[in-house]
CSV table of C-alpha atoms in Angstrom, one decimal:
chain,number,residue,atom,x,y,z
A,824,UNK,CA,84.8,154.7,72.6
A,825,UNK,CA,86.0,157.3,70.2
A,826,UNK,CA,83.4,159.7,68.8
A,827,UNK,CA,83.3,160.3,65.0
A,828,UNK,CA,85.2,163.4,64.4
A,829,UNK,CA,85.2,166.2,61.9
A,830,UNK,CA,81.8,167.7,62.8
A,831,UNK,CA,82.8,171.0,64.4
A,832,UNK,CA,81.0,173.2,61.9
A,833,UNK,CA,78.2,173.0,59.4
A,834,UNK,CA,79.2,173.0,55.8
A,835,UNK,CA,76.5,174.5,53.6
A,836,UNK,CA,78.0,172.8,50.5
A,837,UNK,CA,77.7,169.4,52.2
A,838,UNK,CA,74.1,170.1,53.2
A,839,UNK,CA,73.2,171.2,49.6
A,840,UNK,CA,74.9,168.0,48.2
A,841,UNK,CA,72.7,165.9,50.5
A,842,UNK,CA,69.7,168.0,49.6
A,843,UNK,CA,70.3,167.3,45.9
A,844,UNK,CA,70.4,163.6,46.6
A,845,UNK,CA,67.2,163.9,48.7
A,846,UNK,CA,65.6,165.9,45.8
A,847,UNK,CA,66.5,163.1,43.3
A,848,UNK,CA,65.4,160.2,45.5
A,849,UNK,CA,62.1,161.9,46.1
A,850,UNK,CA,61.5,162.2,42.4
A,851,UNK,CA,61.9,158.4,42.2
A,852,UNK,CA,59.5,157.8,45.1
A,853,UNK,CA,57.2,160.5,43.7
A,854,UNK,CA,57.0,158.9,40.3
A,855,UNK,CA,56.1,155.6,41.9
A,856,UNK,CA,53.3,157.2,44.0
A,857,UNK,CA,52.2,159.4,41.0
A,858,UNK,CA,51.7,156.7,38.4
A,859,UNK,CA,52.2,153.1,39.6
A,860,UNK,CA,48.6,152.8,40.9
A,861,UNK,CA,47.1,154.0,37.6
A,862,UNK,CA,49.5,151.8,35.5
A,863,UNK,CA,48.3,148.7,37.5
A,864,UNK,CA,44.7,149.8,37.3
A,865,UNK,CA,44.9,150.6,33.6
A,866,UNK,CA,46.9,147.7,32.3
A,867,UNK,CA,46.3,144.9,34.7
A,868,UNK,CA,43.5,144.9,37.4
A,869,UNK,CA,40.8,146.9,39.2
A,870,UNK,CA,41.1,144.9,42.4
A,871,UNK,CA,42.1,147.2,45.3
A,872,UNK,CA,43.7,144.2,47.1
A,873,UNK,CA,45.8,143.1,44.1
A,874,UNK,CA,47.0,146.7,43.4
A,875,UNK,CA,47.7,147.2,47.1
A,876,UNK,CA,49.6,143.9,47.3
A,877,UNK,CA,51.9,144.8,44.3
A,878,UNK,CA,52.6,148.3,45.7
A,879,UNK,CA,53.2,146.8,49.1
A,880,UNK,CA,56.4,145.1,47.7
A,881,UNK,CA,58.0,148.5,48.5
A,882,UNK,CA,57.4,147.8,52.1
A,883,UNK,CA,58.7,144.2,51.9
A,884,UNK,CA,62.0,145.5,50.4
A,885,UNK,CA,62.2,148.3,52.9
A,886,UNK,CA,61.9,146.1,55.9
A,887,UNK,CA,65.1,144.1,55.2
A,888,UNK,CA,67.3,146.0,52.8
A,889,UNK,CA,68.1,149.3,54.6
A,890,UNK,CA,68.7,147.5,58.0
A,891,UNK,CA,71.3,145.2,56.4
A,892,UNK,CA,72.9,147.8,54.2
A,893,UNK,CA,73.0,150.4,56.9
A,894,UNK,CA,74.7,147.8,59.2
A,895,UNK,CA,77.3,146.9,56.7
A,896,UNK,CA,78.1,150.5,55.8
A,897,UNK,CA,79.0,151.1,59.5
A,898,UNK,CA,81.7,148.4,59.1
A,899,UNK,CA,83.0,149.4,55.7
A,900,UNK,CA,86.6,150.7,55.5
A,901,UNK,CA,87.3,152.7,52.4
A,902,UNK,CA,89.3,155.7,51.3
A,903,UNK,CA,86.0,157.0,49.9
A,904,UNK,CA,84.2,156.6,53.2
A,905,UNK,CA,81.6,154.3,54.7
A,906,UNK,CA,78.4,155.7,53.0
A,907,UNK,CA,79.2,157.3,49.7
A,908,UNK,CA,80.3,154.1,47.8
A,909,UNK,CA,76.8,152.6,48.6
A,910,UNK,CA,75.1,155.8,47.5
A,911,UNK,CA,76.9,155.8,44.2
A,912,UNK,CA,76.1,152.1,43.4
A,913,UNK,CA,72.5,152.5,44.6
A,914,UNK,CA,71.9,155.7,42.6
A,915,UNK,CA,73.2,154.2,39.3
A,916,UNK,CA,71.3,150.9,39.8
A,917,UNK,CA,68.0,152.7,40.7
A,918,UNK,CA,68.3,154.9,37.6
A,919,UNK,CA,68.7,151.9,35.3
A,920,UNK,CA,65.9,150.0,36.9
A,921,UNK,CA,63.3,152.8,36.7
A,922,UNK,CA,63.9,152.8,33.0
A,923,UNK,CA,63.2,149.1,33.1
A,924,UNK,CA,59.8,149.7,34.8
A,925,UNK,CA,58.9,152.0,31.9
A,926,UNK,CA,60.0,149.6,29.2
A,927,UNK,CA,58.2,146.6,30.8
A,928,UNK,CA,54.9,148.5,30.8
A,929,UNK,CA,55.0,149.9,27.3
A,930,UNK,CA,56.1,146.5,26.0
A,931,UNK,CA,53.0,144.9,27.5
A,932,UNK,CA,54.8,142.7,30.0
A,933,UNK,CA,52.6,140.4,32.1
A,934,UNK,CA,51.7,141.5,35.6
A,935,UNK,CA,54.3,139.2,37.2
A,936,UNK,CA,57.1,140.7,35.1
A,937,UNK,CA,55.9,144.3,35.7
A,938,UNK,CA,55.6,143.7,39.5
A,939,UNK,CA,59.1,142.2,39.5
A,940,UNK,CA,60.5,145.4,37.9
A,941,UNK,CA,58.8,147.5,40.5
A,942,UNK,CA,60.3,145.2,43.2
A,943,UNK,CA,63.8,145.7,41.8
A,944,UNK,CA,63.3,149.4,41.8
A,945,UNK,CA,62.3,149.3,45.4
A,946,UNK,CA,65.3,147.2,46.2
A,947,UNK,CA,67.6,149.7,44.5
A,948,UNK,CA,66.2,152.7,46.3
A,949,UNK,CA,66.4,151.0,49.7
A,950,UNK,CA,70.0,149.8,48.9
A,951,UNK,CA,71.3,153.3,49.7
A,952,UNK,CA,68.7,155.2,51.7
A,953,UNK,CA,70.1,154.2,55.1
A,954,UNK,CA,73.5,155.5,54.0
A,955,UNK,CA,71.9,158.8,52.8
A,956,UNK,CA,70.0,159.2,56.1
A,957,UNK,CA,73.0,158.5,58.3
A,958,UNK,CA,75.4,160.6,56.3
A,959,UNK,CA,73.6,163.8,57.6
A,960,UNK,CA,74.3,163.2,61.3
A,961,UNK,CA,77.8,161.9,60.3
A,962,UNK,CA,78.7,165.3,58.9
A,963,UNK,CA,76.5,167.7,60.8
A,964,UNK,CA,76.9,168.6,64.5
A,965,UNK,CA,74.1,167.9,66.9
A,966,UNK,CA,73.1,171.5,67.5
A,967,UNK,CA,72.8,172.2,63.8
A,968,UNK,CA,70.8,169.1,62.8
A,969,UNK,CA,67.4,170.7,63.0
A,970,UNK,CA,68.4,173.4,60.6
A,971,UNK,CA,70.1,170.9,58.2
A,972,UNK,CA,67.1,168.6,58.3
A,973,UNK,CA,64.8,171.5,57.5
A,974,UNK,CA,66.9,172.4,54.4
A,975,UNK,CA,67.2,168.8,53.2
A,976,UNK,CA,63.6,168.0,53.9
A,977,UNK,CA,62.7,171.1,51.9
A,978,UNK,CA,64.6,169.8,48.9
A,979,UNK,CA,63.2,166.3,49.3
A,980,UNK,CA,59.6,167.4,49.1
A,981,UNK,CA,60.5,169.9,46.4
A,982,UNK,CA,61.5,166.8,44.4
A,983,UNK,CA,58.0,165.3,45.0
A,984,UNK,CA,56.4,168.6,43.9
A,985,UNK,CA,58.6,168.7,40.8
A,986,UNK,CA,57.7,165.2,39.6
A,987,UNK,CA,54.0,165.5,40.5
A,988,UNK,CA,53.8,168.8,38.6
A,989,UNK,CA,55.6,167.3,35.6
A,990,UNK,CA,53.1,164.4,35.5
A,991,UNK,CA,50.1,166.6,35.9
A,992,UNK,CA,51.2,168.9,33.1
A,993,UNK,CA,52.1,166.0,30.7
A,994,UNK,CA,48.7,164.3,31.3
A,995,UNK,CA,46.7,167.5,30.7
A,996,UNK,CA,48.7,168.2,27.5
A,997,UNK,CA,48.5,164.6,26.3
A,998,UNK,CA,44.7,164.4,26.9
A,999,UNK,CA,44.2,167.6,24.9
A,1000,UNK,CA,46.5,166.5,22.1
A,1001,UNK,CA,45.0,163.0,21.7
A,1002,UNK,CA,41.4,163.6,22.8
A,1003,UNK,CA,41.5,160.3,24.8
A,1004,UNK,CA,39.7,160.1,28.1
A,1005,UNK,CA,42.1,157.4,29.4
A,1006,UNK,CA,45.0,159.5,30.7
A,1007,UNK,CA,47.6,156.7,30.7
A,1008,UNK,CA,46.8,155.8,27.1
A,1009,UNK,CA,46.9,159.5,26.2
A,1010,UNK,CA,50.4,159.7,27.6
A,1011,UNK,CA,51.6,156.8,25.6
A,1012,UNK,CA,49.9,157.9,22.3
A,1013,UNK,CA,51.2,161.4,22.7
A,1014,UNK,CA,54.7,160.1,23.1
A,1015,UNK,CA,55.1,161.6,26.6
A,1016,UNK,CA,55.3,158.5,28.8
A,1017,UNK,CA,59.1,158.2,28.6
A,1018,UNK,CA,59.8,161.8,29.8
A,1019,UNK,CA,59.2,161.4,33.6
A,1020,UNK,CA,61.0,158.1,33.7
A,1021,UNK,CA,64.1,159.3,31.8
A,1022,UNK,CA,64.2,162.5,33.9
A,1023,UNK,CA,64.0,160.6,37.2
A,1024,UNK,CA,66.7,158.1,36.0
A,1025,UNK,CA,69.1,161.0,35.1
A,1026,UNK,CA,68.5,162.8,38.4
A,1027,UNK,CA,69.2,159.6,40.5
A,1028,UNK,CA,72.4,158.9,38.7
A,1029,UNK,CA,73.8,162.5,38.7
A,1030,UNK,CA,73.0,163.2,42.3
A,1031,UNK,CA,74.7,160.0,43.4
A,1032,UNK,CA,77.8,161.0,41.5
A,1033,UNK,CA,77.8,164.5,43.1
A,1034,UNK,CA,77.6,163.1,46.6
A,1035,UNK,CA,80.3,160.5,45.9
A,1036,UNK,CA,82.8,163.1,44.7
A,1037,UNK,CA,81.8,166.2,46.7
A,1038,UNK,CA,80.7,165.1,50.2
A,1039,UNK,CA,83.7,164.4,52.5
A,1040,UNK,CA,82.9,161.9,55.2
A,1041,UNK,CA,84.6,161.9,58.6
A,1042,UNK,CA,87.4,159.4,59.2
A,1043,UNK,CA,86.5,155.8,60.1
A,1044,UNK,CA,86.5,155.4,63.9
A,1045,UNK,CA,89.8,153.9,64.9
A,1046,UNK,CA,88.1,151.9,67.8
A,1047,UNK,CA,84.8,150.9,66.3
A,1048,UNK,CA,82.7,149.3,69.1
A,1049,UNK,CA,81.7,145.7,68.7
A,1050,UNK,CA,78.0,145.2,68.1
A,1051,UNK,CA,76.7,142.3,66.1
A,1052,UNK,CA,73.6,142.5,64.0
A,1053,UNK,CA,71.6,140.5,66.6
A,1054,UNK,CA,72.9,142.7,69.4
A,1055,UNK,CA,72.0,145.9,67.5
A,1056,UNK,CA,68.4,144.7,66.9
A,1057,UNK,CA,68.1,143.6,70.6
A,1058,UNK,CA,69.4,147.0,71.8
A,1059,UNK,CA,66.6,148.8,70.0
A,1060,UNK,CA,63.9,146.8,71.8
A,1061,UNK,CA,65.7,147.3,75.1
A,1062,UNK,CA,66.0,151.1,74.9
A,1063,UNK,CA,62.7,152.7,75.7
A,1064,UNK,CA,63.4,155.9,73.8
A,1065,UNK,CA,64.4,154.2,70.6
A,1066,UNK,CA,61.4,151.8,70.9
A,1067,UNK,CA,58.9,154.6,71.5
A,1068,UNK,CA,60.2,156.6,68.6
A,1069,UNK,CA,60.4,153.8,66.1
A,1070,UNK,CA,56.9,152.7,67.1
A,1071,UNK,CA,55.4,156.2,66.7
A,1072,UNK,CA,57.1,156.5,63.3
A,1073,UNK,CA,55.5,153.2,62.1
A,1074,UNK,CA,52.1,154.5,63.2
A,1075,UNK,CA,52.2,157.9,61.6
A,1076,UNK,CA,53.7,156.5,58.4
A,1077,UNK,CA,50.9,154.0,58.3
A,1078,UNK,CA,48.4,156.8,58.3
A,1079,UNK,CA,50.3,158.6,55.5
A,1080,UNK,CA,50.6,155.5,53.4
A,1081,UNK,CA,46.9,154.7,53.6
A,1082,UNK,CA,46.3,158.0,51.7
A,1083,UNK,CA,49.4,158.0,49.6
A,1084,UNK,CA,49.1,154.4,48.2
A,1085,UNK,CA,45.3,154.8,47.5
A,1086,UNK,CA,45.2,158.5,46.6
A,1087,UNK,CA,43.6,157.9,43.3
A,1088,UNK,CA,41.1,155.5,44.8
A,1089,UNK,CA,40.1,158.1,47.4
A,1090,UNK,CA,39.6,160.7,44.7
A,1091,UNK,CA,37.4,158.2,42.7
A,1092,UNK,CA,35.3,157.6,45.9
A,1093,UNK,CA,34.9,161.3,46.6
A,1094,UNK,CA,34.2,162.5,43.0
A,1095,UNK,CA,32.6,159.4,41.4
A,1096,UNK,CA,34.9,159.3,38.4
A,1097,UNK,CA,38.0,157.3,37.3
A,1098,UNK,CA,39.6,160.2,35.4
A,1099,UNK,CA,41.6,161.5,38.3
A,1100,UNK,CA,45.2,160.9,37.3
A,1101,UNK,CA,45.9,164.6,36.5
A,1102,UNK,CA,43.9,165.9,39.4
A,1103,UNK,CA,45.6,163.4,41.8
A,1104,UNK,CA,49.1,164.5,40.7
A,1105,UNK,CA,48.1,168.2,41.0
A,1106,UNK,CA,46.8,167.6,44.5
A,1107,UNK,CA,49.9,165.7,45.5
A,1108,UNK,CA,51.9,168.7,44.0
A,1109,UNK,CA,49.9,171.0,46.3
A,1110,UNK,CA,50.6,168.7,49.2
A,1111,UNK,CA,54.3,169.0,48.6
A,1112,UNK,CA,54.1,172.8,48.5
A,1113,UNK,CA,52.5,172.8,51.9
A,1114,UNK,CA,55.0,170.1,53.1
A,1115,UNK,CA,57.8,172.6,52.2
A,1116,UNK,CA,56.1,175.2,54.4
A,1117,UNK,CA,55.9,172.7,57.2
A,1118,UNK,CA,59.5,171.7,56.8
A,1119,UNK,CA,60.7,175.3,56.8
A,1120,UNK,CA,58.8,175.8,60.1
A,1121,UNK,CA,59.5,172.5,61.7
A,1122,UNK,CA,63.3,172.4,61.2
A,1123,UNK,CA,64.1,175.5,63.4
A,1124,UNK,CA,61.4,174.5,65.9
A,1125,UNK,CA,63.2,171.3,66.6
A,1126,UNK,CA,66.3,173.2,67.8
A,1127,UNK,CA,64.4,176.1,69.5
A,1128,UNK,CA,61.0,174.9,70.8
A,1129,UNK,CA,62.2,171.5,72.0
A,1130,UNK,CA,62.2,168.0,70.4
A,1131,UNK,CA,59.0,166.5,71.9
A,1132,UNK,CA,56.8,169.7,71.5
A,1133,UNK,CA,57.8,170.3,67.9
A,1134,UNK,CA,57.1,166.7,66.9
A,1135,UNK,CA,53.8,166.5,68.7
A,1136,UNK,CA,52.7,169.9,67.2
A,1137,UNK,CA,53.4,168.6,63.7
A,1138,UNK,CA,51.5,165.4,64.5
A,1139,UNK,CA,48.4,167.3,65.7
A,1140,UNK,CA,48.3,169.4,62.6
A,1141,UNK,CA,48.6,166.3,60.5
A,1142,UNK,CA,45.9,164.6,62.4
A,1143,UNK,CA,43.1,167.2,61.9
A,1144,UNK,CA,42.5,166.4,58.1
A,1145,UNK,CA,42.1,162.7,59.0
A,1146,UNK,CA,39.4,163.5,61.4
A,1147,UNK,CA,37.5,165.5,58.7
A,1148,UNK,CA,38.2,163.1,55.8
A,1149,UNK,CA,35.1,161.0,56.0
A,1150,UNK,CA,32.9,164.0,55.6
A,1151,UNK,CA,34.3,165.5,52.3
A,1152,UNK,CA,32.3,165.4,49.1
A,1153,UNK,CA,33.8,167.9,46.6
A,1154,UNK,CA,37.0,168.6,44.7
A,1155,UNK,CA,37.6,171.8,46.7
A,1156,UNK,CA,37.2,170.0,50.0
A,1157,UNK,CA,39.6,167.1,49.2
A,1158,UNK,CA,42.2,169.6,47.8
A,1159,UNK,CA,42.0,171.8,50.9
A,1160,UNK,CA,42.2,168.8,53.2
A,1161,UNK,CA,45.3,167.3,51.6
A,1162,UNK,CA,46.9,170.7,51.4
A,1163,UNK,CA,46.4,171.3,55.1
A,1164,UNK,CA,47.7,167.9,56.0
A,1165,UNK,CA,51.0,168.7,54.2
A,1166,UNK,CA,51.9,171.4,56.7
A,1167,UNK,CA,51.8,168.9,59.6
A,1168,UNK,CA,53.6,166.3,57.6
A,1169,UNK,CA,56.4,168.6,56.7
A,1170,UNK,CA,56.8,169.5,60.3
A,1171,UNK,CA,56.9,165.8,61.3
A,1172,UNK,CA,59.5,165.0,58.6
A,1173,UNK,CA,61.8,167.8,59.6
A,1174,UNK,CA,61.6,167.2,63.3
A,1175,UNK,CA,61.8,163.4,63.2
A,1176,UNK,CA,64.9,162.9,61.1
A,1177,UNK,CA,67.4,164.3,63.6
A,1178,UNK,CA,66.0,162.3,66.5
A,1179,UNK,CA,68.1,159.1,65.9
A,1180,UNK,CA,71.3,161.0,65.4
A,1181,UNK,CA,70.7,163.0,68.6
A,1182,UNK,CA,69.9,159.9,70.7
A,1183,UNK,CA,73.1,158.2,69.4
A,1184,UNK,CA,75.1,161.4,70.3
A,1185,UNK,CA,73.7,161.2,73.8
A,1186,UNK,CA,74.6,157.6,74.2
A,1187,UNK,CA,78.0,158.0,72.5
A,1188,UNK,CA,77.0,155.5,69.7
A,1189,UNK,CA,77.5,157.7,66.6
A,1190,UNK,CA,79.6,155.1,64.9
A,1191,UNK,CA,76.3,153.2,64.5
A,1192,UNK,CA,74.4,155.8,62.5
A,1193,UNK,CA,74.1,153.5,59.5
A,1194,UNK,CA,72.4,150.6,61.3
A,1195,UNK,CA,70.1,152.8,63.4
A,1196,UNK,CA,69.1,154.8,60.4
A,1197,UNK,CA,68.6,151.6,58.5
A,1198,UNK,CA,66.0,150.6,61.1
A,1199,UNK,CA,64.7,154.2,60.8
A,1200,UNK,CA,64.0,153.5,57.1
A,1201,UNK,CA,62.5,150.1,57.8
A,1202,UNK,CA,60.0,151.6,60.2
A,1203,UNK,CA,58.9,153.9,57.3
A,1204,UNK,CA,58.8,151.0,54.8
A,1205,UNK,CA,56.9,148.5,57.0
A,1206,UNK,CA,53.8,150.7,56.8
A,1207,UNK,CA,53.8,150.6,53.0
A,1208,UNK,CA,53.6,146.8,53.2
A,1209,UNK,CA,50.9,146.8,55.8
A,1210,UNK,CA,49.0,149.8,54.4
A,1211,UNK,CA,48.9,148.2,50.9
A,1212,UNK,CA,47.5,144.9,52.2
A,1213,UNK,CA,45.5,146.1,55.2
A,1214,UNK,CA,44.2,149.2,53.4
A,1215,UNK,CA,43.2,147.2,50.3
A,1216,UNK,CA,41.4,144.8,52.6
A,1217,UNK,CA,39.6,147.5,54.5
A,1218,UNK,CA,38.4,149.1,51.3
A,1219,UNK,CA,37.1,145.8,50.0
A,1220,UNK,CA,35.1,145.3,53.3
A,1221,UNK,CA,33.8,148.9,53.0
A,1222,UNK,CA,32.3,148.1,49.6
A,1223,UNK,CA,35.0,150.0,47.6
A,1224,UNK,CA,34.7,153.3,49.6
A,1225,UNK,CA,38.3,154.5,49.9
A,1226,UNK,CA,37.3,157.3,52.3
A,1227,UNK,CA,37.2,154.8,55.1
A,1228,UNK,CA,41.0,155.1,55.2
A,1229,UNK,CA,40.8,158.6,56.8
A,1230,UNK,CA,39.2,157.6,60.1
A,1231,UNK,CA,41.4,154.4,60.3
A,1232,UNK,CA,44.5,156.6,59.7
A,1233,UNK,CA,43.4,159.0,62.5
A,1234,UNK,CA,43.4,156.2,65.0
A,1235,UNK,CA,47.1,155.4,64.3
A,1236,UNK,CA,48.2,159.1,64.7
A,1237,UNK,CA,46.3,159.3,68.0
A,1238,UNK,CA,48.2,156.3,69.3
A,1239,UNK,CA,51.6,157.6,68.0
A,1240,UNK,CA,51.7,161.1,69.7
A,1241,UNK,CA,51.6,159.9,73.3
A,1242,UNK,CA,54.6,157.7,72.6
A,1243,UNK,CA,56.7,160.7,71.5
A,1244,UNK,CA,55.5,162.7,74.5
A,1245,UNK,CA,56.7,159.8,76.7
A,1246,UNK,CA,60.3,160.1,75.4
A,1247,UNK,CA,61.7,161.8,78.6
A,1248,UNK,CA,65.3,161.8,77.5
A,1249,UNK,CA,64.7,163.5,74.1
A,1250,UNK,CA,64.6,167.1,75.4
A,1251,UNK,CA,67.7,166.5,77.6
A,1252,UNK,CA,69.7,166.6,74.4
A,1253,UNK,CA,71.8,169.6,73.4
A,1254,UNK,CA,74.4,170.7,70.9
A,1255,UNK,CA,77.1,170.2,73.5
A,1256,UNK,CA,79.0,167.2,74.7
A,1257,UNK,CA,77.1,163.9,74.6
A,1258,UNK,CA,76.2,162.3,77.8
A,1259,UNK,CA,76.8,158.7,78.7
A,1260,UNK,CA,74.0,156.2,78.8
A,1261,UNK,CA,72.4,156.1,82.2
């Protein structure tokens, strides 16, 4: 089996190109997190279950689309490469659809039509996310992946910070200008609603063009190993390291999505008011600042401290706020809690991304980066589906108290960390020659 070549040294320009793409994609996901809940609540329904069900469409798309698109990108032969053509198509499509989400809402489209536009946006974003993820290990050597992941993760969460900051500032300004208590209506009346949607659309399209024309992929493997879609899915279940990692990722993303999907509901439960859109985006902006800190720390730790220890350390830091979440009652407490959680989350993100690439290096299966990172993305999307439905149901049973999601999330993290510690082969990896599967 021939290894993918052309990864002898790290190209800073390549990493920055990927970082720009990550920044832009994060603004898309951030806009979804920052405003979709309130759009549904303001224009359609107050039911936690219905809102969670609509937002869980992201998870439904994420379970299937990246697995299939990552698989087929592995097989693609093109002078432009295996990944970048999908990235270009997906970025343009996602940019156009996010404009459609805005237009459907301001036009007063019914819930079904608005939910359909959201689903199309999720489809477009997942159309090329596996190719984006797999492109990093395609072009970055194993011993440098922690550093590259740290840089790219830094830009990804800077994208979230950017869009949450923009939303918070626009809401505050619109509320003052119009005098309206309803923050969404204030955005519309002030003529500001179009700004974040247009900005995100432009970033998604431009970054896809930059990667398509500037990032050079390695040559297509001359002897691509045969592995059908069924064989690939079966091999994940058969390999204990892959299975443990994917399972752990599902669990900690479940905890994250409980809070991310229902952030505004949590704030309403803590503070006793529904006027939390600006505050929620400000807190999420703070969360992303601390995620940046965690990513800067976690990336180098992955290469220096060891794979398992660095991931578990980030997980423990992320766990602590979940253990304390049930007991908070003030704006300062919830702000500090979410801010502290961001440090652990940033470490987890920077240290978990390179794992799949390093395992494939060890097993001499780097030609399959696309399909394995497709499954990587599916394990992040599945929690959105479950968290939206399960989280909404749990809140309903708890009498509308969204704080119950903190202790439930803590349970998932506590289950995830021993799985990572049990990955015995992970710390055998190095930046040198890959080993054969034992």
